[in-house]
PDB file of C-alpha atoms and ligand atoms in Angstrom:
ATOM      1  CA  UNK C   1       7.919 -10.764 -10.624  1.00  0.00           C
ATOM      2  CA  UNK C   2       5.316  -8.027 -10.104  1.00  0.00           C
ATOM      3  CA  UNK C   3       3.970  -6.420 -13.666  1.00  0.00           C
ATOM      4  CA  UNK C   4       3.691  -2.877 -11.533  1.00  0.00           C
ATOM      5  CA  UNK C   5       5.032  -0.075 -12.774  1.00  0.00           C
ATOM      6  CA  UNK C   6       4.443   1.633  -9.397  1.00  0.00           C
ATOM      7  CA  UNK C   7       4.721  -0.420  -6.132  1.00  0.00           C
ATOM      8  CA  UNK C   8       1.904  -1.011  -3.375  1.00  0.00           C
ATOM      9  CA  UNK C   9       2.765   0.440   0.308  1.00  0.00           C
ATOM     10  CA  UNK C  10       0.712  -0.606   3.722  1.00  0.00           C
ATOM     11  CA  UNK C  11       0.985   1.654   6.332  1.00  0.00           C
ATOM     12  CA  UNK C  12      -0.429  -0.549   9.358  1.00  0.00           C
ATOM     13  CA  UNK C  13      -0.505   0.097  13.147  1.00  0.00           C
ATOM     14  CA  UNK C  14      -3.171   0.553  15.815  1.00  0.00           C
ATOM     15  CA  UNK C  15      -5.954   3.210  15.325  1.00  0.00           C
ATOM     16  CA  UNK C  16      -4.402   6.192  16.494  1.00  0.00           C
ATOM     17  CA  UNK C  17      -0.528   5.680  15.722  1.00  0.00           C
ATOM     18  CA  UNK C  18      -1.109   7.914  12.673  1.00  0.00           C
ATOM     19  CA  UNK C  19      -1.512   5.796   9.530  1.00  0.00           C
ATOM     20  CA  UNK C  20      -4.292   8.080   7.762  1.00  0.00           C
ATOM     21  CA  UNK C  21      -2.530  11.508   8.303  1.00  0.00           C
ATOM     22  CA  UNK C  22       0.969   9.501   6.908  1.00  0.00           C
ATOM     23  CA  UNK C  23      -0.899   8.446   3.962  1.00  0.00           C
ATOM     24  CA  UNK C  24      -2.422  11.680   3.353  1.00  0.00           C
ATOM     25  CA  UNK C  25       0.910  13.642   3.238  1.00  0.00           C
ATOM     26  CA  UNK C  26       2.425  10.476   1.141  1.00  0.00           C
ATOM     27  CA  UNK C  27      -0.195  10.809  -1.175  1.00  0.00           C
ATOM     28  CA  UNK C  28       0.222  14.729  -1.645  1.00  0.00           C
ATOM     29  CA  UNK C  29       3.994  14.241  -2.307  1.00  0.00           C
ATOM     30  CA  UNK C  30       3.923  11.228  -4.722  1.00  0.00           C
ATOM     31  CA  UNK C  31       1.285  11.453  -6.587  1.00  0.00           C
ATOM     32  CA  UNK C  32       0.363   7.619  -5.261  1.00  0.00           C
ATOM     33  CA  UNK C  33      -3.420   6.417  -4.392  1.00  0.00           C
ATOM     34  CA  UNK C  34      -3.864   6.462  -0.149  1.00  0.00           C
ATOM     35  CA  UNK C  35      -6.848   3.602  -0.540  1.00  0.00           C
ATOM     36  CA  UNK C  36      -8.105   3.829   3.121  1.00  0.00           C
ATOM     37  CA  UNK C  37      -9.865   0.694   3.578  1.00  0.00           C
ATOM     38  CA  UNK C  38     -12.102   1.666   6.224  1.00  0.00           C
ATOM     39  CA  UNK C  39     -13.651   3.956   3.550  1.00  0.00           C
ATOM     40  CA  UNK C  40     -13.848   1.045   1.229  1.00  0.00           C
ATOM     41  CA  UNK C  41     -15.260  -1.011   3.377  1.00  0.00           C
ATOM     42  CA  UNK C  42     -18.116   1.469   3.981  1.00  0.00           C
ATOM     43  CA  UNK C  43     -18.843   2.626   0.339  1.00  0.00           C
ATOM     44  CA  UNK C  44     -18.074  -0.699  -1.327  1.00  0.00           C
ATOM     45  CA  UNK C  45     -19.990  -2.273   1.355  1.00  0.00           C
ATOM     46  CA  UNK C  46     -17.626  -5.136   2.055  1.00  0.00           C
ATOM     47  CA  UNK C  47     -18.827  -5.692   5.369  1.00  0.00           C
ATOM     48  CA  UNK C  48     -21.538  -7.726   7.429  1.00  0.00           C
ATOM     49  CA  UNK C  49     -22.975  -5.217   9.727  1.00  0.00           C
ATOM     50  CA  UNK C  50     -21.589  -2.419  12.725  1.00  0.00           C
ATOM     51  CA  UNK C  51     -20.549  -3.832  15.577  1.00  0.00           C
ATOM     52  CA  UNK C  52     -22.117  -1.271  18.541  1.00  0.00           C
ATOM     53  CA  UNK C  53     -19.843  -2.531  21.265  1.00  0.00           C
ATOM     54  CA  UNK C  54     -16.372  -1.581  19.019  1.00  0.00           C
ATOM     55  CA  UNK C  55     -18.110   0.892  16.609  1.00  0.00           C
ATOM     56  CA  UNK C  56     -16.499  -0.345  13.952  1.00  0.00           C
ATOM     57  CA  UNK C  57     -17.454  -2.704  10.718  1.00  0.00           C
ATOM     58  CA  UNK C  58     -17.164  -5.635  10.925  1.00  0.00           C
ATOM     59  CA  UNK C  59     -15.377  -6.303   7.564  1.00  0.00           C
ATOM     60  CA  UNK C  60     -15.617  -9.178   5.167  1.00  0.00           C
ATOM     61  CA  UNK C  61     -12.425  -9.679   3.902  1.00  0.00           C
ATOM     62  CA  UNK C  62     -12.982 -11.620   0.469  1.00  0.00           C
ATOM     63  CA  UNK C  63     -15.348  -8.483  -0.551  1.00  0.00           C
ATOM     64  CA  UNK C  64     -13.022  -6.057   0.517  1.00  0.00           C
ATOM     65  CA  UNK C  65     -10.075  -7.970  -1.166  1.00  0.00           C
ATOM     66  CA  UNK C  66     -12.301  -8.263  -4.467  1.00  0.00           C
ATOM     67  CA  UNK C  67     -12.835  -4.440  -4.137  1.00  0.00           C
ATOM     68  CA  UNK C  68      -9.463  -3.541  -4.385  1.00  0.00           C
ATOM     69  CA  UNK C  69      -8.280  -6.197  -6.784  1.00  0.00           C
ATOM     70  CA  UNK C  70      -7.785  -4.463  -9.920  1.00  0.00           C
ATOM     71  CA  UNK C  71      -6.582  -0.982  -8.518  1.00  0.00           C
ATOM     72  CA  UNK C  72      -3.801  -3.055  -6.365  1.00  0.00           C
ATOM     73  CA  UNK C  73      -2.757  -5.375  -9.187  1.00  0.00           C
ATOM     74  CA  UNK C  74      -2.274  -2.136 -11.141  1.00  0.00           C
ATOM     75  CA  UNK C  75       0.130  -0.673  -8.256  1.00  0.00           C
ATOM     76  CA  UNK C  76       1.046   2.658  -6.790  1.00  0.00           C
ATOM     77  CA  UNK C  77      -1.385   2.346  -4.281  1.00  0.00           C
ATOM     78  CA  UNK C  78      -0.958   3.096  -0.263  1.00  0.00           C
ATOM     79  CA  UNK C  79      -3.185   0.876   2.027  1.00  0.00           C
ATOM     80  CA  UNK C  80      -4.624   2.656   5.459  1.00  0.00           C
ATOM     81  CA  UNK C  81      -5.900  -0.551   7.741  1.00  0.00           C
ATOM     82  CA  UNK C  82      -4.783  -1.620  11.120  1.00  0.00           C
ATOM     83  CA  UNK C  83      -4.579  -5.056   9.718  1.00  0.00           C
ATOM     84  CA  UNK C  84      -2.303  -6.327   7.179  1.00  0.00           C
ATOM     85  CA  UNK C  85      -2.158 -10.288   6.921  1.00  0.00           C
ATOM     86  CA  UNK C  86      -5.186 -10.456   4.991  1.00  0.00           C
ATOM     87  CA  UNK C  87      -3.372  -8.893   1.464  1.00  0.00           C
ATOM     88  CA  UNK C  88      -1.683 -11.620  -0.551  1.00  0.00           C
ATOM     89  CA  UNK C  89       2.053 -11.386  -0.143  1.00  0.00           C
ATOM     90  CA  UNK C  90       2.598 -11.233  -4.263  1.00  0.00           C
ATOM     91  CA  UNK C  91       0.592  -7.544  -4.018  1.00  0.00           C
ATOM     92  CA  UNK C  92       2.990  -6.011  -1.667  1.00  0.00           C
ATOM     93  CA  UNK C  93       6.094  -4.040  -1.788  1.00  0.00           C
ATOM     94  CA  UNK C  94       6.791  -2.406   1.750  1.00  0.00           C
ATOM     95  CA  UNK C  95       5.067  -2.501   4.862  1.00  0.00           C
ATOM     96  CA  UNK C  96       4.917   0.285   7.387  1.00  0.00           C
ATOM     97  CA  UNK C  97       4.007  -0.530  11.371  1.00  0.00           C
ATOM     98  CA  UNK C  98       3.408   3.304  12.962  1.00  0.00           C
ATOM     99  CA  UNK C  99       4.152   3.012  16.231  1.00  0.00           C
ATOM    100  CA  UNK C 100       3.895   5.603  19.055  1.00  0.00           C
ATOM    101  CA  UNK C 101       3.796   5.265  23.093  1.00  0.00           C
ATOM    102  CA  UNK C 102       0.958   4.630  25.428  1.00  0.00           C
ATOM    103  CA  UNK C 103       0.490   8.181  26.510  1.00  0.00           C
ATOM    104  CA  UNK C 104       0.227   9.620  23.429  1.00  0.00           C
ATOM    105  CA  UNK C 105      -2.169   6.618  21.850  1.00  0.00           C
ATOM    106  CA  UNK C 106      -4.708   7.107  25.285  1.00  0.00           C
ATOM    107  CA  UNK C 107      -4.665  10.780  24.604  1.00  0.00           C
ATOM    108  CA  UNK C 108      -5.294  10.583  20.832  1.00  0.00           C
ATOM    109  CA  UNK C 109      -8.020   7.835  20.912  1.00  0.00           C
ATOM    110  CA  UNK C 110      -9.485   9.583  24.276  1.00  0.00           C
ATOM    111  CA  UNK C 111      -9.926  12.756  21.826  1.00  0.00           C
ATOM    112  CA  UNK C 112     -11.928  10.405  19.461  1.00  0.00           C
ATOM    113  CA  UNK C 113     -14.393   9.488  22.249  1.00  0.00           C
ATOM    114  CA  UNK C 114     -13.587   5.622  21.834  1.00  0.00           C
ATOM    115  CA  UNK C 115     -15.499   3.890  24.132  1.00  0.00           C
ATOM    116  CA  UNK C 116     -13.985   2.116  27.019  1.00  0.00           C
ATOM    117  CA  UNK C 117     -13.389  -1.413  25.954  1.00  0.00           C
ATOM    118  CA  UNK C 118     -12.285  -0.018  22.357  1.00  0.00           C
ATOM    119  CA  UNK C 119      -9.526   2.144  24.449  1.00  0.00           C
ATOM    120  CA  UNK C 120      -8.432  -0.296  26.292  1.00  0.00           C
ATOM    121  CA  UNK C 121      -7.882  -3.086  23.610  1.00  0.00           C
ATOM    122  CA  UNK C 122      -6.049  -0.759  21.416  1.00  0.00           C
ATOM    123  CA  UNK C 123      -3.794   0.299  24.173  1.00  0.00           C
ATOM    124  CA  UNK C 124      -2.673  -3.598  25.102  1.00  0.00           C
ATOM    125  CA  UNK C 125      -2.354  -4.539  21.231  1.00  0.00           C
ATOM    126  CA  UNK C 126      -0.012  -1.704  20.540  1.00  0.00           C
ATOM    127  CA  UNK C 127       1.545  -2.729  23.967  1.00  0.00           C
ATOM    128  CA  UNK C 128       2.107  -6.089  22.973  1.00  0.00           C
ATOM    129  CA  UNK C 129       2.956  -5.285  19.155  1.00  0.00           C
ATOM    130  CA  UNK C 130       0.125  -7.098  17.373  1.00  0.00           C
ATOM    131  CA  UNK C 131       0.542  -5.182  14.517  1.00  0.00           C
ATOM    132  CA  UNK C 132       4.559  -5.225  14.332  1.00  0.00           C
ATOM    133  CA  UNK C 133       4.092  -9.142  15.160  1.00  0.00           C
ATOM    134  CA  UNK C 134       1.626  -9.515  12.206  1.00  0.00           C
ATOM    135  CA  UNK C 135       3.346  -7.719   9.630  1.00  0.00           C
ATOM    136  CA  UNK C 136       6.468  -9.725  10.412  1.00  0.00           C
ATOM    137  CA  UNK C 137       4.885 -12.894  10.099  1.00  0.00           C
ATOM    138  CA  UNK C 138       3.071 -12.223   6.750  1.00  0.00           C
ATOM    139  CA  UNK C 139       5.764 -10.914   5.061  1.00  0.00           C
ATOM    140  CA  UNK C 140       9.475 -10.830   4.243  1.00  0.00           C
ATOM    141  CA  UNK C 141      11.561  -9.587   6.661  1.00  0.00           C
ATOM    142  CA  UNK C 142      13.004  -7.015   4.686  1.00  0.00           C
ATOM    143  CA  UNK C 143       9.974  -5.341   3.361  1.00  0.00           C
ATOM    144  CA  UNK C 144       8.647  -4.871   7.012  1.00  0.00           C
ATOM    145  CA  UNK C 145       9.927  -0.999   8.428  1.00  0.00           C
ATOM    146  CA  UNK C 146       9.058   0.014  12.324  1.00  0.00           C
ATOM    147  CA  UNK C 147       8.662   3.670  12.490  1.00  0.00           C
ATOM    148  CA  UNK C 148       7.977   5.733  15.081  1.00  0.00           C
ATOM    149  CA  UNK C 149       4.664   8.378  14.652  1.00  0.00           C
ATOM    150  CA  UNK C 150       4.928  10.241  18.290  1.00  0.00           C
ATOM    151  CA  UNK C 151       6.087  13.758  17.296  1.00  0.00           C
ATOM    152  CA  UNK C 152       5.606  15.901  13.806  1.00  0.00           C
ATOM    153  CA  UNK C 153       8.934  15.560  13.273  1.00  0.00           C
ATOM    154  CA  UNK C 154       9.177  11.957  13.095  1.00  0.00           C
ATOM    155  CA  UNK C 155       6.318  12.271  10.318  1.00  0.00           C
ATOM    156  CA  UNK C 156       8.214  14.496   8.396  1.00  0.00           C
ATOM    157  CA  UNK C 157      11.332  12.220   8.779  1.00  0.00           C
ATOM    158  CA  UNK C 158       8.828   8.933   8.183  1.00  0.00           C
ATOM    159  CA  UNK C 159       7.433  10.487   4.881  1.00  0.00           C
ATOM    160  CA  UNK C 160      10.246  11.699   3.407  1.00  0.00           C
ATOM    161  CA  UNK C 161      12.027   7.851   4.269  1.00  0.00           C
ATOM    162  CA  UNK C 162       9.126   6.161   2.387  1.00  0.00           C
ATOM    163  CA  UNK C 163       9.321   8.732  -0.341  1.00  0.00           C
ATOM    164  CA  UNK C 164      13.124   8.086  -1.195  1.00  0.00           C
ATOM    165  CA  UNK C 165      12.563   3.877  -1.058  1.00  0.00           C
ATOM    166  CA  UNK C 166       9.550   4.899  -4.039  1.00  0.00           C
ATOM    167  CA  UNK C 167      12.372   6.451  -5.991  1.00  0.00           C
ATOM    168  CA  UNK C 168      14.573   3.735  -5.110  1.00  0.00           C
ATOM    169  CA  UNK C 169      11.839   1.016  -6.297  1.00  0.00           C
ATOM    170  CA  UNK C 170      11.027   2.873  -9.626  1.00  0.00           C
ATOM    171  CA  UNK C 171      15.013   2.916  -9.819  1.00  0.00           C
ATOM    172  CA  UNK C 172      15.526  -0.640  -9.328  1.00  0.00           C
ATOM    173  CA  UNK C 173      12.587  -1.471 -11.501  1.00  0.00           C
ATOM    174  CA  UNK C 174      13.104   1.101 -14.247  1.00  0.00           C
ATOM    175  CA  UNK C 175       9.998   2.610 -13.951  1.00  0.00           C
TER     176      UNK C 175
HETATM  177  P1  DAT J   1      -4.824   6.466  12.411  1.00  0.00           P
HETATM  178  O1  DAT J   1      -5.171   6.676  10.967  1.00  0.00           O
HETATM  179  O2  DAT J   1      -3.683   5.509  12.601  1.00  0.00           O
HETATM  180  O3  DAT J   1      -5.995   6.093  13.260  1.00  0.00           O
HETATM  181  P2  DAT J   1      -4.505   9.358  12.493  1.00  0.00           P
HETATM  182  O4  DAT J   1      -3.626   9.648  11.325  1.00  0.00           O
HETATM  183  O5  DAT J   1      -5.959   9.613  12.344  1.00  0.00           O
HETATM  184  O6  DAT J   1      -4.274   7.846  13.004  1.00  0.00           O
HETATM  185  O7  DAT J   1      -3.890  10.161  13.731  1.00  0.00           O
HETATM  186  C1  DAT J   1      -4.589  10.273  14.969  1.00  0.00           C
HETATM  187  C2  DAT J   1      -4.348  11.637  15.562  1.00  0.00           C
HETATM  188  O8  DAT J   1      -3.004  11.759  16.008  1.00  0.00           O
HETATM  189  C3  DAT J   1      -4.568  12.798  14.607  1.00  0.00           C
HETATM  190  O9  DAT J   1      -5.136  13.845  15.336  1.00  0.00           O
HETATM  191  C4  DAT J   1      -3.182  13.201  14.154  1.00  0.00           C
HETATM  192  C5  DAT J   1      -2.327  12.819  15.338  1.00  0.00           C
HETATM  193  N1  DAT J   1      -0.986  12.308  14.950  1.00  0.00           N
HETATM  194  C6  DAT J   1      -0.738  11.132  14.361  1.00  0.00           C
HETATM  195  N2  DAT J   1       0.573  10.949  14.169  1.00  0.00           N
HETATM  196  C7  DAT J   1       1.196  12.051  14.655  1.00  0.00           C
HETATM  197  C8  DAT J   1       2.564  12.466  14.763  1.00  0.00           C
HETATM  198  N3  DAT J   1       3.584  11.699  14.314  1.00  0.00           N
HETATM  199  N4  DAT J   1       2.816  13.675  15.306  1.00  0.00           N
HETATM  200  C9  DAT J   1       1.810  14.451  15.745  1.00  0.00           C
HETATM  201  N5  DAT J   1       0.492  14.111  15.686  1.00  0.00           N
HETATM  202  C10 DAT J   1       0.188  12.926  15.147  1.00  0.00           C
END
């Protein structure tokens, strides 16, 4: 049994799908920490060096898990990554997969400039539902929600589902 007063949320998907602007409007309405991890990665320096070809980090996932430790044992805390298996199971309470459809991820990731082979790899894995796939094998069945992130309204819809599971957690766990 989890000693959390507040639970611990990913929000997981692609790049693109819409995790960080979710977590920032979460975050405004609850009062709950959006920990992005790319950010973590960068300030905490959990990482081994930039990988040119993807522009990204490449992360090191015992310092970024020892970076976050403390602030995820103590709960209320909303993870931004577009990975999820690497966070022990006995941290988490709900995991989101953001999903949205081709056209609208190759516009939204052409707006960011990725370049070419970054594109195209994060157009087959949401394709093929790494990230759905992932989250289902890592963790409980019913903790795992697939929402869709194509239009504003589905974010409103999205946020305001997540926010009335927090008050049912705090409920259930008389917090
Ligand atoms: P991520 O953090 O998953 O990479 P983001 O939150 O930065 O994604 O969103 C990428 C862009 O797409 C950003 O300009 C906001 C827009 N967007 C995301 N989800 C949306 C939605 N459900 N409706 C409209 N725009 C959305």
């Amino acid at each position: 049994m989890a000693t959390r007063t507040s639970p611990n949320i990913i929000i997981t998907g692609t790049p693109g799908v819409g995790k960080t602007t979710h977590c920032e409007l979460l975050a405004e309405r609850t009062g709950l920490k959006h920990l992005s991890v790319n950010q973590v990665v960068k300030d905490r320096e959990c990482h081994e060096g930039w990988d040119d070809e993807f522009q990204s980090w490449i992360v090191d996932e015992d310092k970024l898990l020892d970076a976050i430790e403390e602030e995820a044992k103590e709960g209320g805390c909303i993870i931004d990554w577009h990975a999820c298996d690497l966070f022990p199971k006995s941290w988490i309470d709900l995991v989101v997969v953001l999903r949205t459809d081709t056209t609208t991820l190759y516009d939204r990731l052409s707006a960011r400039k990725y370049p070419e082979a970054k594109l195209q790899e994060n157009l087959d894995s949401e394709i093929m539902e790494v990230l759905l796939e992932e989250a289902r094998e890592s963790y409980d069945e019913e903790i795992v929600v697939e929402l869709q992130s194509t239009t504003a309204d589905e974010m409103d819809t999205n946020v305001d589902r997540i926010e009335d599971w927090l008050k049912q957690w705090k409920a259930d766990n008389g917090t």
